[in-house]
mmCIF file of C-alpha atoms in Angstrom:
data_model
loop_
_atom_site.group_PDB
_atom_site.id
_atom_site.type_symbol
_atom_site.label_atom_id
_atom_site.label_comp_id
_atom_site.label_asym_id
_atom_site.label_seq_id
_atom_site.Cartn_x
_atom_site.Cartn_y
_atom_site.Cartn_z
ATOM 1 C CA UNK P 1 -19.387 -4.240 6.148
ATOM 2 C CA UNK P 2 -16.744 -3.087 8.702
ATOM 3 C CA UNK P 3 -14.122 -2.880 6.037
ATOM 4 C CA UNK P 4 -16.434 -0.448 3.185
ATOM 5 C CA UNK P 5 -16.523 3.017 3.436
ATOM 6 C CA UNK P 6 -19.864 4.995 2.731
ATOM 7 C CA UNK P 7 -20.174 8.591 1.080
ATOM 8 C CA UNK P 8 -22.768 10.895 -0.479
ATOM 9 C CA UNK P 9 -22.093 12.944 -3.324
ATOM 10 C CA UNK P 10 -24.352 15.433 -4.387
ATOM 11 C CA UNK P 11 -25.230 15.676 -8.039
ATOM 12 C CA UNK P 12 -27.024 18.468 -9.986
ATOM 13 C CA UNK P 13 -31.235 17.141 -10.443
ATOM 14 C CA UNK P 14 -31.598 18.986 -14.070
ATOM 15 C CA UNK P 15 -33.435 21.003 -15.207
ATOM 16 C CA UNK P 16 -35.291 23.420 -12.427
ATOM 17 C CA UNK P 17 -38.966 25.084 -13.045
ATOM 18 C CA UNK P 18 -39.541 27.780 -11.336
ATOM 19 C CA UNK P 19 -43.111 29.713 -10.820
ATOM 20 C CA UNK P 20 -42.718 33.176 -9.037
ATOM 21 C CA UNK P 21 -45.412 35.652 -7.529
ATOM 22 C CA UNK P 22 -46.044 39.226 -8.032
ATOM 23 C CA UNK P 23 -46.030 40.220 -4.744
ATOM 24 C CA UNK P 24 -41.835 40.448 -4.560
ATOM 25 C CA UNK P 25 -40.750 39.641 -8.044
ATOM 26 C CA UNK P 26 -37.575 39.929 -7.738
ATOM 27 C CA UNK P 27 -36.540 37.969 -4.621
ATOM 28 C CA UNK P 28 -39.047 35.461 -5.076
ATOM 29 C CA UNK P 29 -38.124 34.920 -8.713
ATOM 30 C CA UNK P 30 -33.705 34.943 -8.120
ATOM 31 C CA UNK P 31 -34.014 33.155 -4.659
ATOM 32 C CA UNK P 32 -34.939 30.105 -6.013
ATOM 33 C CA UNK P 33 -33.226 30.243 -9.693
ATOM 34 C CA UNK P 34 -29.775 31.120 -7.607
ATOM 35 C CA UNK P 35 -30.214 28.175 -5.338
ATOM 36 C CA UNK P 36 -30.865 25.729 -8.098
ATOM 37 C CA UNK P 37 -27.537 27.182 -10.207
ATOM 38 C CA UNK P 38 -25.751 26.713 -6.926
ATOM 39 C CA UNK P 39 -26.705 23.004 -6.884
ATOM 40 C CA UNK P 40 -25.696 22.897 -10.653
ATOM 41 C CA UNK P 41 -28.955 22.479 -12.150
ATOM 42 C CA UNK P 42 -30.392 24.946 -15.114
ATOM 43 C CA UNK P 43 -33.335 26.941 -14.658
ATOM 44 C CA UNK P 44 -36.807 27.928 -16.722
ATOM 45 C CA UNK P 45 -38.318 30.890 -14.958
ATOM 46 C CA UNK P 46 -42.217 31.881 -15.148
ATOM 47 C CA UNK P 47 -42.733 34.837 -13.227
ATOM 48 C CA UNK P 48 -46.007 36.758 -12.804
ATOM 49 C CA UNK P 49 -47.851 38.344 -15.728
ATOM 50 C CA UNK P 50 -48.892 40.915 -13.335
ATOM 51 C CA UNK P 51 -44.934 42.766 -13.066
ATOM 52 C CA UNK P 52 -44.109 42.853 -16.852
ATOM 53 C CA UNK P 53 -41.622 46.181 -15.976
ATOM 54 C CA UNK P 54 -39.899 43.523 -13.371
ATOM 55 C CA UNK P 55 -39.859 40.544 -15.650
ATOM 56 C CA UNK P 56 -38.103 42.852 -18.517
ATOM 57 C CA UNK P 57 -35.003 44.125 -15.933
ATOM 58 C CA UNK P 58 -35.020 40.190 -14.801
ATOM 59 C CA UNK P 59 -34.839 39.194 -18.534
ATOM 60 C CA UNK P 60 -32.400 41.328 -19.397
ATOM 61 C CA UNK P 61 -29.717 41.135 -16.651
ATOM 62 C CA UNK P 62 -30.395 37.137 -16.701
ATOM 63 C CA UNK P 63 -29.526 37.268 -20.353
ATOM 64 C CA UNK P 64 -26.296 38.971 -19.638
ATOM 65 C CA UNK P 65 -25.254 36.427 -16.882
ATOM 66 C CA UNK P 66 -26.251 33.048 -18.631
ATOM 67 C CA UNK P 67 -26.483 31.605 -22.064
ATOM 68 C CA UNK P 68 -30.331 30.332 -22.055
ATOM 69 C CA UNK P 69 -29.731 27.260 -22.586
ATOM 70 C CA UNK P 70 -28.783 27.687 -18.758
ATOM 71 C CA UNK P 71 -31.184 30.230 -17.667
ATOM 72 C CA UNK P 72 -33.812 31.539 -19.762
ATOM 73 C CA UNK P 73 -37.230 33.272 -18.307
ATOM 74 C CA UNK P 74 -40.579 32.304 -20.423
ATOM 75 C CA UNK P 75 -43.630 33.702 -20.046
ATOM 76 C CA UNK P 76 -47.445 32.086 -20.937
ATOM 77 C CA UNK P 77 -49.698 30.018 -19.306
ATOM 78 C CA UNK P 78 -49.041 28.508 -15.916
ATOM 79 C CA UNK P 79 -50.970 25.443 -16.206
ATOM 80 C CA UNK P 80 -49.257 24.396 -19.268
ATOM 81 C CA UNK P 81 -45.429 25.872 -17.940
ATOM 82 C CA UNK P 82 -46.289 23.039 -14.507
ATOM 83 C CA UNK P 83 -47.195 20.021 -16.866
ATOM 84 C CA UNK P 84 -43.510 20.345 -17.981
ATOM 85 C CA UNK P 85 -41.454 17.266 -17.361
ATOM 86 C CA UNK P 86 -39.173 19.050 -15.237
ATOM 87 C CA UNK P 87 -36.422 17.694 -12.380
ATOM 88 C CA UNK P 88 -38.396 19.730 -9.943
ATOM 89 C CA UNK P 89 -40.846 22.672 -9.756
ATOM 90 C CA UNK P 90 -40.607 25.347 -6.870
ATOM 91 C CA UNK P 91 -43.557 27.533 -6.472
ATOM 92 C CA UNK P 92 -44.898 30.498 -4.726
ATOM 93 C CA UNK P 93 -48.221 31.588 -4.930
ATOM 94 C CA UNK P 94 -51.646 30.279 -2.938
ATOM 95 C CA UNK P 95 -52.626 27.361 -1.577
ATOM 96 C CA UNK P 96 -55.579 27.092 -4.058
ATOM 97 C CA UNK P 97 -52.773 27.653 -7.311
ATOM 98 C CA UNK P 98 -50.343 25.436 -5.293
ATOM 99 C CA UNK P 99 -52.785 22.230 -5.645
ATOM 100 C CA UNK P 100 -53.200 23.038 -9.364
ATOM 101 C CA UNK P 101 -49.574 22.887 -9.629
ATOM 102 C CA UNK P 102 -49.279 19.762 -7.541
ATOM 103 C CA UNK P 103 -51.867 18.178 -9.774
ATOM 104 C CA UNK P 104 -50.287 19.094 -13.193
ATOM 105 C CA UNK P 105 -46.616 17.832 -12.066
ATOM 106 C CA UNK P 106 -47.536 14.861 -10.400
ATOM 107 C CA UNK P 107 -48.645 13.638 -14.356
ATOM 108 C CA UNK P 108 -44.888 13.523 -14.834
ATOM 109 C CA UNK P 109 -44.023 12.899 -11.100
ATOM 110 C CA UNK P 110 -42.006 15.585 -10.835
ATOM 111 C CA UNK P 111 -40.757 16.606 -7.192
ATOM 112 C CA UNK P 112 -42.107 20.203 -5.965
ATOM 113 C CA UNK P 113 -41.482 22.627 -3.526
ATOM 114 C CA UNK P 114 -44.362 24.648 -2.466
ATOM 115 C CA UNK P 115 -44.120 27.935 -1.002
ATOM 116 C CA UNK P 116 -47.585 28.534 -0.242
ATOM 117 C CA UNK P 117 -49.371 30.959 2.176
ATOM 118 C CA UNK P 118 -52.470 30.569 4.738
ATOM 119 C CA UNK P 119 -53.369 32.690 7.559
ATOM 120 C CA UNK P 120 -50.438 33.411 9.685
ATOM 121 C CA UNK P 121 -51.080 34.489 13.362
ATOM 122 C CA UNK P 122 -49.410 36.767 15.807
ATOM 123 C CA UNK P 123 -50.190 35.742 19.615
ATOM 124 C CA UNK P 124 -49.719 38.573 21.980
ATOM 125 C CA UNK P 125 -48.981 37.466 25.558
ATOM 126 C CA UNK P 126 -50.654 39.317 28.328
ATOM 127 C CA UNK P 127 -49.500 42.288 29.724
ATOM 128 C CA UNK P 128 -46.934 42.697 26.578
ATOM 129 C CA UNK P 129 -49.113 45.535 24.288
ATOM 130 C CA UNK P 130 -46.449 47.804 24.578
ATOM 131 C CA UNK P 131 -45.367 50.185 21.502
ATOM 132 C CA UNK P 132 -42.473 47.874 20.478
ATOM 133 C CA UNK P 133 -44.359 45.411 20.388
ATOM 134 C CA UNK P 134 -47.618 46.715 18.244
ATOM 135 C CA UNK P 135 -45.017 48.832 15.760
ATOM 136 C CA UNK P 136 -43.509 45.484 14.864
ATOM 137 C CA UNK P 137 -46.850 44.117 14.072
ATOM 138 C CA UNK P 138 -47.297 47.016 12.599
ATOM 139 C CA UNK P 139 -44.311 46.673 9.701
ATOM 140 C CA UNK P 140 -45.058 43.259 9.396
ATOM 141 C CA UNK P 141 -48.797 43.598 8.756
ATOM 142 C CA UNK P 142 -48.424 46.809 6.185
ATOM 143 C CA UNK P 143 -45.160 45.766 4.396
ATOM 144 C CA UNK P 144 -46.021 46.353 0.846
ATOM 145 C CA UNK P 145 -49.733 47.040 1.698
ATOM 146 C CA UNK P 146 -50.318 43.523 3.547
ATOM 147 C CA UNK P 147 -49.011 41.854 0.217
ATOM 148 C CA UNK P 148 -46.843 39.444 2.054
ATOM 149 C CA UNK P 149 -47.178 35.328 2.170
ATOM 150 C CA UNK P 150 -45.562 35.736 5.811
ATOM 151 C CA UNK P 151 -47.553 38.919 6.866
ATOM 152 C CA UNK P 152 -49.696 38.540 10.733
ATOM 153 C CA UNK P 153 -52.875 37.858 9.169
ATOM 154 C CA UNK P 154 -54.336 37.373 12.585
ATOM 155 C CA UNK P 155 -53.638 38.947 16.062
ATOM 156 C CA UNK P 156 -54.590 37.055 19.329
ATOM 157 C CA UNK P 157 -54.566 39.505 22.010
ATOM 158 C CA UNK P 158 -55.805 38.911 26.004
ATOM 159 C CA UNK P 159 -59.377 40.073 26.180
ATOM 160 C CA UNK P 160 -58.135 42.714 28.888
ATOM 161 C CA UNK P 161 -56.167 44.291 26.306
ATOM 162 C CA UNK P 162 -58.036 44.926 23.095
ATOM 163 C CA UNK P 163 -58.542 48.428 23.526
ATOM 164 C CA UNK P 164 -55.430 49.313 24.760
ATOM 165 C CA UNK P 165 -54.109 47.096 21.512
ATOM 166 C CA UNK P 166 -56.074 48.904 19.087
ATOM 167 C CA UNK P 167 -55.432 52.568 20.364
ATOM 168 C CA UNK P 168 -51.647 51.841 20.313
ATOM 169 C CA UNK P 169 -52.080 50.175 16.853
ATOM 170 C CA UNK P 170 -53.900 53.456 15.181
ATOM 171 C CA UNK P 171 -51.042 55.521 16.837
ATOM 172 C CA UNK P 172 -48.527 53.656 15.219
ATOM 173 C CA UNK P 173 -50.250 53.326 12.076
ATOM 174 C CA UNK P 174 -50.153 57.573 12.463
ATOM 175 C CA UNK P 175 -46.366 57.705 12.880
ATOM 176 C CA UNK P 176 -45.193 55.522 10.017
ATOM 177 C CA UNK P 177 -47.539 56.707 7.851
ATOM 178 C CA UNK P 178 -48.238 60.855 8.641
ATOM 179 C CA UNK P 179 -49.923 60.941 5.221
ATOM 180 C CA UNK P 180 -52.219 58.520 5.519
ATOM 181 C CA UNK P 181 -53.131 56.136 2.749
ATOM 182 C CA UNK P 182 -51.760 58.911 0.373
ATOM 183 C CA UNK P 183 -48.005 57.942 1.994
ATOM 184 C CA UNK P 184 -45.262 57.678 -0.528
ATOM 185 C CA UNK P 185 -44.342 54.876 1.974
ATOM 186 C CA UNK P 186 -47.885 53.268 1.844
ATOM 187 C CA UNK P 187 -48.500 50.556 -0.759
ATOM 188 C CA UNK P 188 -51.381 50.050 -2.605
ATOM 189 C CA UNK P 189 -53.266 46.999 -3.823
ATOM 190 C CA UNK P 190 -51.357 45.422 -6.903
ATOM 191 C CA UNK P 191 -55.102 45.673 -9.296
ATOM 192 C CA UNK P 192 -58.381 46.120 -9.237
ATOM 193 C CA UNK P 193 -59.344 42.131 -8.929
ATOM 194 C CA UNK P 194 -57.073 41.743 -5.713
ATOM 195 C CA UNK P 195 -58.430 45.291 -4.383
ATOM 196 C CA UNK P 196 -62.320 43.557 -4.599
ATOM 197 C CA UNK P 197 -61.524 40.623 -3.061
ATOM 198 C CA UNK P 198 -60.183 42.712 -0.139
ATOM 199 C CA UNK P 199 -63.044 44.867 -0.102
ATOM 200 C CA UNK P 200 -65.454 41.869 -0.383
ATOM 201 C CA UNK P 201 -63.815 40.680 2.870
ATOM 202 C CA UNK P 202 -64.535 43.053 4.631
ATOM 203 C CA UNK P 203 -68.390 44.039 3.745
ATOM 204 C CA UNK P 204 -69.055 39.885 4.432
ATOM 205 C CA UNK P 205 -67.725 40.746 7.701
ATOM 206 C CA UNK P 206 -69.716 44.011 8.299
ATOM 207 C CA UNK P 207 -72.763 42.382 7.220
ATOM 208 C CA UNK P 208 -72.092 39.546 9.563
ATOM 209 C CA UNK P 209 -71.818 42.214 12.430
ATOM 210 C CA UNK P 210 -68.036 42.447 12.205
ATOM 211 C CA UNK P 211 -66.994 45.734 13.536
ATOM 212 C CA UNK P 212 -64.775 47.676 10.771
ATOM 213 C CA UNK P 213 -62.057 49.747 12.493
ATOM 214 C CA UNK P 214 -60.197 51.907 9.956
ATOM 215 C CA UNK P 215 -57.129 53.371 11.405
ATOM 216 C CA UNK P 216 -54.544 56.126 11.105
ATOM 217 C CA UNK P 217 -54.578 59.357 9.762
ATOM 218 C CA UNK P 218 -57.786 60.652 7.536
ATOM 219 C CA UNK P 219 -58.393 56.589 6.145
ATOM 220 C CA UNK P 220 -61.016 57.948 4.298
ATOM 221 C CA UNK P 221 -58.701 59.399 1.674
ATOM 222 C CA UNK P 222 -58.064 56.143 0.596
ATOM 223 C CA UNK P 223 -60.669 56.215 -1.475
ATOM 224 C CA UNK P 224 -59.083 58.663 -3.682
ATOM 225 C CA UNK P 225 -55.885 56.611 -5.150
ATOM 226 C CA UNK P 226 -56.374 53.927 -7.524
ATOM 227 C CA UNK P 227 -57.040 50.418 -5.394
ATOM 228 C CA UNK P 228 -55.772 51.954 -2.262
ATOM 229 C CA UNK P 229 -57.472 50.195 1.252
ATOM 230 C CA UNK P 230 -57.036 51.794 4.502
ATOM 231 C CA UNK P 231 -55.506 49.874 7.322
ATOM 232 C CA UNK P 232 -58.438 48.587 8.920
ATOM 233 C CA UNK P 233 -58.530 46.572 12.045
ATOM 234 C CA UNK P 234 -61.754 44.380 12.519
ATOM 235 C CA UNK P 235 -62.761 43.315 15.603
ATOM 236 C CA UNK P 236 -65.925 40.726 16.343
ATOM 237 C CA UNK P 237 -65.133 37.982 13.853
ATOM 238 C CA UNK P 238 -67.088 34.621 13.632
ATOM 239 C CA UNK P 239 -66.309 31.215 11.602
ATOM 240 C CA UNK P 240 -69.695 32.122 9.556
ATOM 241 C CA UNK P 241 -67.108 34.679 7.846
ATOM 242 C CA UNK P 242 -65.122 34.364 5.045
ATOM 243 C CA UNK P 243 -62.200 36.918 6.863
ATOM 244 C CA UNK P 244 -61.873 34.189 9.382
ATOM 245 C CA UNK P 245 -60.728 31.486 6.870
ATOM 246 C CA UNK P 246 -59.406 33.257 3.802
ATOM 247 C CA UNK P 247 -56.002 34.636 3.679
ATOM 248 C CA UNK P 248 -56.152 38.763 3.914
ATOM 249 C CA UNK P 249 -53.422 39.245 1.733
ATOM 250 C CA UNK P 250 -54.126 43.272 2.912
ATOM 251 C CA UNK P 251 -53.732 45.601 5.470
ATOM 252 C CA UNK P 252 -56.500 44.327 7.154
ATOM 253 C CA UNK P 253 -56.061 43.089 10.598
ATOM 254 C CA UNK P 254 -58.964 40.911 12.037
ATOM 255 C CA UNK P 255 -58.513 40.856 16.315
ATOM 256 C CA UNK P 256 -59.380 37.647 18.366
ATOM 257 C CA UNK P 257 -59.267 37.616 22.403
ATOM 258 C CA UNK P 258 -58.672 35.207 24.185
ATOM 259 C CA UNK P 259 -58.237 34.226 27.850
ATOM 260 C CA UNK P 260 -55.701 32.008 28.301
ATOM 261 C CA UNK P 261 -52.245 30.859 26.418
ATOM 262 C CA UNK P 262 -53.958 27.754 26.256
ATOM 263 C CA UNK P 263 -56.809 28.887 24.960
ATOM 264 C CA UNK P 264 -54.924 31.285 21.833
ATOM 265 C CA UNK P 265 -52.941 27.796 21.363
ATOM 266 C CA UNK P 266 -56.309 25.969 20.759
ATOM 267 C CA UNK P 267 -57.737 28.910 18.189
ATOM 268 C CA UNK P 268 -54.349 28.456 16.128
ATOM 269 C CA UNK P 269 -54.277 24.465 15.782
ATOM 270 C CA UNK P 270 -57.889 24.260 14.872
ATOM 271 C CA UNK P 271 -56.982 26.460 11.372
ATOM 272 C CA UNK P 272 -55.202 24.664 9.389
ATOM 273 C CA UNK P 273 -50.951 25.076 9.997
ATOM 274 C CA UNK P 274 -49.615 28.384 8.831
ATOM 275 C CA UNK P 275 -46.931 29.394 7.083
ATOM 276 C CA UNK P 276 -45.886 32.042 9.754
ATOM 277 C CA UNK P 277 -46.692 32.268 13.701
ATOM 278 C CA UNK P 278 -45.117 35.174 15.679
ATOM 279 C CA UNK P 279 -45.107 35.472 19.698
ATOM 280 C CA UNK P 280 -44.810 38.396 21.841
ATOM 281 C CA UNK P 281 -43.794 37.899 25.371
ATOM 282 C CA UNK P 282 -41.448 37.270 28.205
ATOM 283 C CA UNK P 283 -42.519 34.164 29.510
ATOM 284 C CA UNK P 284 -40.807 31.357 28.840
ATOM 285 C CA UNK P 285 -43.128 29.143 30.207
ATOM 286 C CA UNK P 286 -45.493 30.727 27.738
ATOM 287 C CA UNK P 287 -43.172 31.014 25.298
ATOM 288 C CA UNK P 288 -42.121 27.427 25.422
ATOM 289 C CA UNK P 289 -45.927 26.110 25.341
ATOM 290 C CA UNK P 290 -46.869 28.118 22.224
ATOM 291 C CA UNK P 291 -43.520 26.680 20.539
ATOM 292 C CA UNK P 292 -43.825 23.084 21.455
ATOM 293 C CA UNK P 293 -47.623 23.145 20.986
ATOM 294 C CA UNK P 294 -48.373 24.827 17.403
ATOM 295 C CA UNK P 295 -46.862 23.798 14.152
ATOM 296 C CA UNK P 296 -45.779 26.215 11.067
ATOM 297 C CA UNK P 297 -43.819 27.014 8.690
ATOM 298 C CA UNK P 298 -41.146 29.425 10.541
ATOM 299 C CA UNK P 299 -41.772 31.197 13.763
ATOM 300 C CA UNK P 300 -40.434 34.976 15.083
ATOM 301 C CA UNK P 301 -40.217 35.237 18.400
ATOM 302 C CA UNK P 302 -40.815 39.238 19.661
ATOM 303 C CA UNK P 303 -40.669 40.051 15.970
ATOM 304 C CA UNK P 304 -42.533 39.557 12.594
ATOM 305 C CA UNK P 305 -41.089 39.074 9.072
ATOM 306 C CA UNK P 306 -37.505 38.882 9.825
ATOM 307 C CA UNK P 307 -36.894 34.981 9.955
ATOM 308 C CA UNK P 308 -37.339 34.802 6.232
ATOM 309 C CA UNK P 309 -34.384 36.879 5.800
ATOM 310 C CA UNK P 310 -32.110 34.487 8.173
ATOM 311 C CA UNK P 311 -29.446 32.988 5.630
ATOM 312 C CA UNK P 312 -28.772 29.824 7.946
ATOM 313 C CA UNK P 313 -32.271 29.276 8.292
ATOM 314 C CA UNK P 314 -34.944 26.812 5.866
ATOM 315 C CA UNK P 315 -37.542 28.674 4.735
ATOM 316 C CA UNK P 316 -41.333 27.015 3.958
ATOM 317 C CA UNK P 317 -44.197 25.759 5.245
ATOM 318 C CA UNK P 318 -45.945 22.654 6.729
ATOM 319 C CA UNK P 319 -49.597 21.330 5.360
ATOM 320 C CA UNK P 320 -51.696 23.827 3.561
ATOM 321 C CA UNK P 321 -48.687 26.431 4.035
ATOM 322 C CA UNK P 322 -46.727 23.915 1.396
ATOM 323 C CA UNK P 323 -44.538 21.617 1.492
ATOM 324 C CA UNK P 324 -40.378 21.634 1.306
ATOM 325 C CA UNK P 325 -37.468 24.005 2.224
ATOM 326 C CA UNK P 326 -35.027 26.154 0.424
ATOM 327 C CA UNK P 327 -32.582 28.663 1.610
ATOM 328 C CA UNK P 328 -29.037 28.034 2.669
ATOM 329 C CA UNK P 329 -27.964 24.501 2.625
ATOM 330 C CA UNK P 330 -31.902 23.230 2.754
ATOM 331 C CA UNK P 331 -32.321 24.756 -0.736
ATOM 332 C CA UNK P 332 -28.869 22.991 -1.842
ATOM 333 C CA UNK P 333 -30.038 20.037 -0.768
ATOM 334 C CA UNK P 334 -33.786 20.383 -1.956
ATOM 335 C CA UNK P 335 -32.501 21.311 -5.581
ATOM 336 C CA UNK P 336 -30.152 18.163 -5.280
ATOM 337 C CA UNK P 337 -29.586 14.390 -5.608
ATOM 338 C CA UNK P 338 -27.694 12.887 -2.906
ATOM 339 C CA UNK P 339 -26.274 10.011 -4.047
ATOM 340 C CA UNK P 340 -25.342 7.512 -1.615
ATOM 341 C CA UNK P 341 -21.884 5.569 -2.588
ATOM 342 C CA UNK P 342 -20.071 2.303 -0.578
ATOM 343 C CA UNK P 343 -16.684 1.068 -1.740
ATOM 344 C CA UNK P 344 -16.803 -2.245 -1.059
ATOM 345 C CA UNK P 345 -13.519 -3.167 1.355
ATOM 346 C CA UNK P 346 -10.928 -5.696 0.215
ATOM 347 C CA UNK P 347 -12.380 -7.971 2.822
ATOM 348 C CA UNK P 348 -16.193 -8.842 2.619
ATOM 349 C CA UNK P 349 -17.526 -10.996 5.170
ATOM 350 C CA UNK P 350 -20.933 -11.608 3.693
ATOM 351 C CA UNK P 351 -18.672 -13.674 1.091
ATOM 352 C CA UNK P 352 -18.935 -16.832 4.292
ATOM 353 C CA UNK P 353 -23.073 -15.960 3.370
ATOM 354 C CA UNK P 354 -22.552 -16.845 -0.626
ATOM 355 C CA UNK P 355 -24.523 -19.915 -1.974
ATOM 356 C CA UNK P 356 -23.966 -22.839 -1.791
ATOM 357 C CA UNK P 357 -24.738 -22.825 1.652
ATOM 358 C CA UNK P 358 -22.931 -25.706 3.776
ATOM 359 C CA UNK P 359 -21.965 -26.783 7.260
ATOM 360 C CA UNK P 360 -20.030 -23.384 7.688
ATOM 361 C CA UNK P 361 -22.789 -21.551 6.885
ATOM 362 C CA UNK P 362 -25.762 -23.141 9.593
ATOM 363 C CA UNK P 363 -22.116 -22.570 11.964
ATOM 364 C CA UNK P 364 -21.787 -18.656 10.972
ATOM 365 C CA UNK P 365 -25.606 -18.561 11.543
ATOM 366 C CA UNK P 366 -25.502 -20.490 15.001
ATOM 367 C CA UNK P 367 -22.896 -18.351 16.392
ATOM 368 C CA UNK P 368 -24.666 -14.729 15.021
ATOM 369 C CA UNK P 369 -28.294 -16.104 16.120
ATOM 370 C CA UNK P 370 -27.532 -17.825 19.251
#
C-alpha cells in the first residue's frame, strides 16, 4: 500500500434535530444549530415550551437568516419531534428525558448527543476556605437561581472546616445579593412545578434530620415573590435522602465532610459520573489525585462554570451525565461524516496476491512469513 495515499473528507450528516432546555434558551438552542450549519447540515429546532417570549425572538431572527427549508424552529410534542428519522439528535435536558430520547431515536438508529446533567461536585481541599474561593462557589451555585446543568450541586469540604465554610458562604451570599431573595440580580425558580420539587427536597431532608441552613440577608422574604427559594445550605445529609441522589437544580447547597482527599475521591466515584467536578486547592499532589482518579464530563480547577465557555474546549458528559461532545472542532466533527478515501497508487503490490495462486505466490508468502 506504500504507493496509495489516504485522506478524510468531511461531509455534511443531514438533517440535524435539535431539543433545547429552558434553563438558557438561547445558548443552548444556537450552540448546537450553529455547529451543525458549520458542518453543513440543516437544522429542526424544538426548544422548550416553557420560554415561548425566547422561542418567538429565536423564530424570528432565524427566519431572517435562513430559508426553512435550512433552519426552521417547530414546536409540539417532544416524544414525537425524537422519533424523527433524523441524521442526528443533540439534546439537553435530564438524564431521566435523555433516556426517553435515546429510546425513541434508537427506533430509527439515529446517532445522539446527550447533554445531560447529574449531580456535579465541588471538592474543597483543606486549608483552602478562603473568600475567593467560597464567592466562586458562590456564582457558580446561584447563577440563574441554581438553574444550571453544570452548577456545584455538592460541596465536599474537610470536616475541620465546615463552619468556617458556611459562615464565609452566608457572607458572600450577603454581598452579591444586599437585597436578599428580593435582588434584581437574584433569579427565581422558572414555575411552580420546578419550585415544589425544590421545596420537596428539602422537607425529605428536614424530616430525615437534615439540618436546613438558609443564608444571606432576611431569606425569609423569599416567601413573598412568586416561586422564589432562599439560598439554603443543608448540612447532615444521608443516602436515605432523596437530596443526596437527585439533581438540585436550585440554590440549594447540600455540605459533605470528609477527612481525607482520598476519602472526598471515594464519595464522588460511588455517585454515578457527573457532568461537572470543580477543585479548590494548591496541591498538586492533591490536585493530580482528584484529576487522575474521578471521571466527568469537564473539570474547573480553582473555579466553577467557566470551562463551558472555553471555545477550544469539548463540552459534555460521560455515563449518566450523557454521552458525546460539541463545541469547537468536537462539535464539527460530532455533526459530521468523516469519510475515509485511498487512491490506489499506480503500483499495487497485493496484485503478486491475485488468484490464481501459483509457485510465486507460496514464494511471496515464504519470504513475508518466514
Amino acid at each position: 500500500m506504500r504507493f496509495g495515499t489516504n485522506r478524510i473528507e468531511y461531509q455534511p450528516l443531514g438533517v440535524v434535530g435539535v431539543i433545547s432546555p429552558w434553563n438558557y434558551p438561547v445558548n443552548l438552542s444556537l450552540m448546537p444549530v450553529v455547529t451543525a450549519i458549520a458542518a453543513g447540515n440543516r437544522v429542526m429546532l424544538k426548544p422548550s415550551k416553557f420560554v415561548p417570549a425566547t422561542n418567538a425572538v429565536l423564530a424570528s431572527m432565524l427566519s431572517e437568516l435562513f430559508p426553512p427549508e435550512q433552519v426552521t424552529i417547530v414546536s409540539g410534542d417532544g416524544a414525537a419531534f425524537s422519533s424523527l428519522p433524523f441524521d442526528h439528535l443533540v439534546f439537553t435536558g435530564s438524564t431521566e428525558v435523555g433516556r426517553a430520547v435515546m429510546k425513541a431515536a434508537s427506533e430509527n438508529l439515529v446517532p445522539v448527543t446527550l447533554e445531560l446533567g447529574g449531580k456535579s461536585p465541588t471538592i474543597v481541599a483543606k486549608g483552602h476556605v478562603t473568600d475567593r474561593t467560597v464567592s466562586d462557589i458562590v456564582f457558580g451555585k446561584l447563577l440563574s437561581g441554581g438553574q444550571t446543568c453544570i452548577a456545584p450541586d455538592y460541596a465536599l469540604v474537610h470536616e475541620s472546616e465546615i463552619d468556617t465554610f458556611i459562615d464565609s458562604y452566608d457572607h458572600l451570599v450577603k454581598t452579591a445579593y444586599p437585597d436578599g431573595p428580593n435582588s434584581r440580580d437574584y433569579t427565581s425558580i422558572i414555575n411552580d412545578k420546578q419550585y415544589a420539587i425544590l421545596t420537596d427536597l428539602i422537607e425529605d431532608a428536614r424530616n430525615h434530620r437534615a439540618r436546613i441552613i438558609e443564608v444571606g440577608h432576611r431569606p425569609g422574604e423569599a416567601a413573598h415573590r412568586p416561586h422564589t427559594l432562599a439560598p439554603t445550605v443543608v448540612l447532615g445529609v444521608t443516602d436515605d435522602m432523596r437530596i443526596a441522589h437527585e439533581e438540585i437544580f436550585g440554590p440549594i447547597l447540600p455540605i459533605f465532610p470528609y477527612r481525607d482527599i482520598d476519602d472526598a475521591i471515594d464519595y464522588v466515584n460511588a455517585r454515578p459520573r457527573p457532568l461537572a467536578l470543580y477543585y479548590f486547592g494548591n496541591n498538586d499532589t492533591d490536585r493530580r489525585k482528584v484529576l487522575d482518579r474521578t471521571t466527568s464530563g469537564n473539570v474547573t480547577v480553582n473555579g466553577t462554570i467557566m470551562h463551558v465557555g472555553q471555545d477550544d474546549l469539548p463540552f459534555g458528559g460521560v455515563g449518566a451525565s450523557g454521552m458525546g461532545q460539541y463545541h469547537g472542532i468536537e462539535g464539527f466533527r460530532t455533526l459530521s461524516h468523516p469519510k475515509g478515501i485511498y487512491v490506489q497508487g499506480r503500483f499495487n503490490a497485493a496484485r503478486l496476491l491475485y488468484a490464481p495462486y501459483s509457485k510465486r505466490t507460496d514464494a511471496l508468502l515464504n519470504f513475508f512469513l518466514r
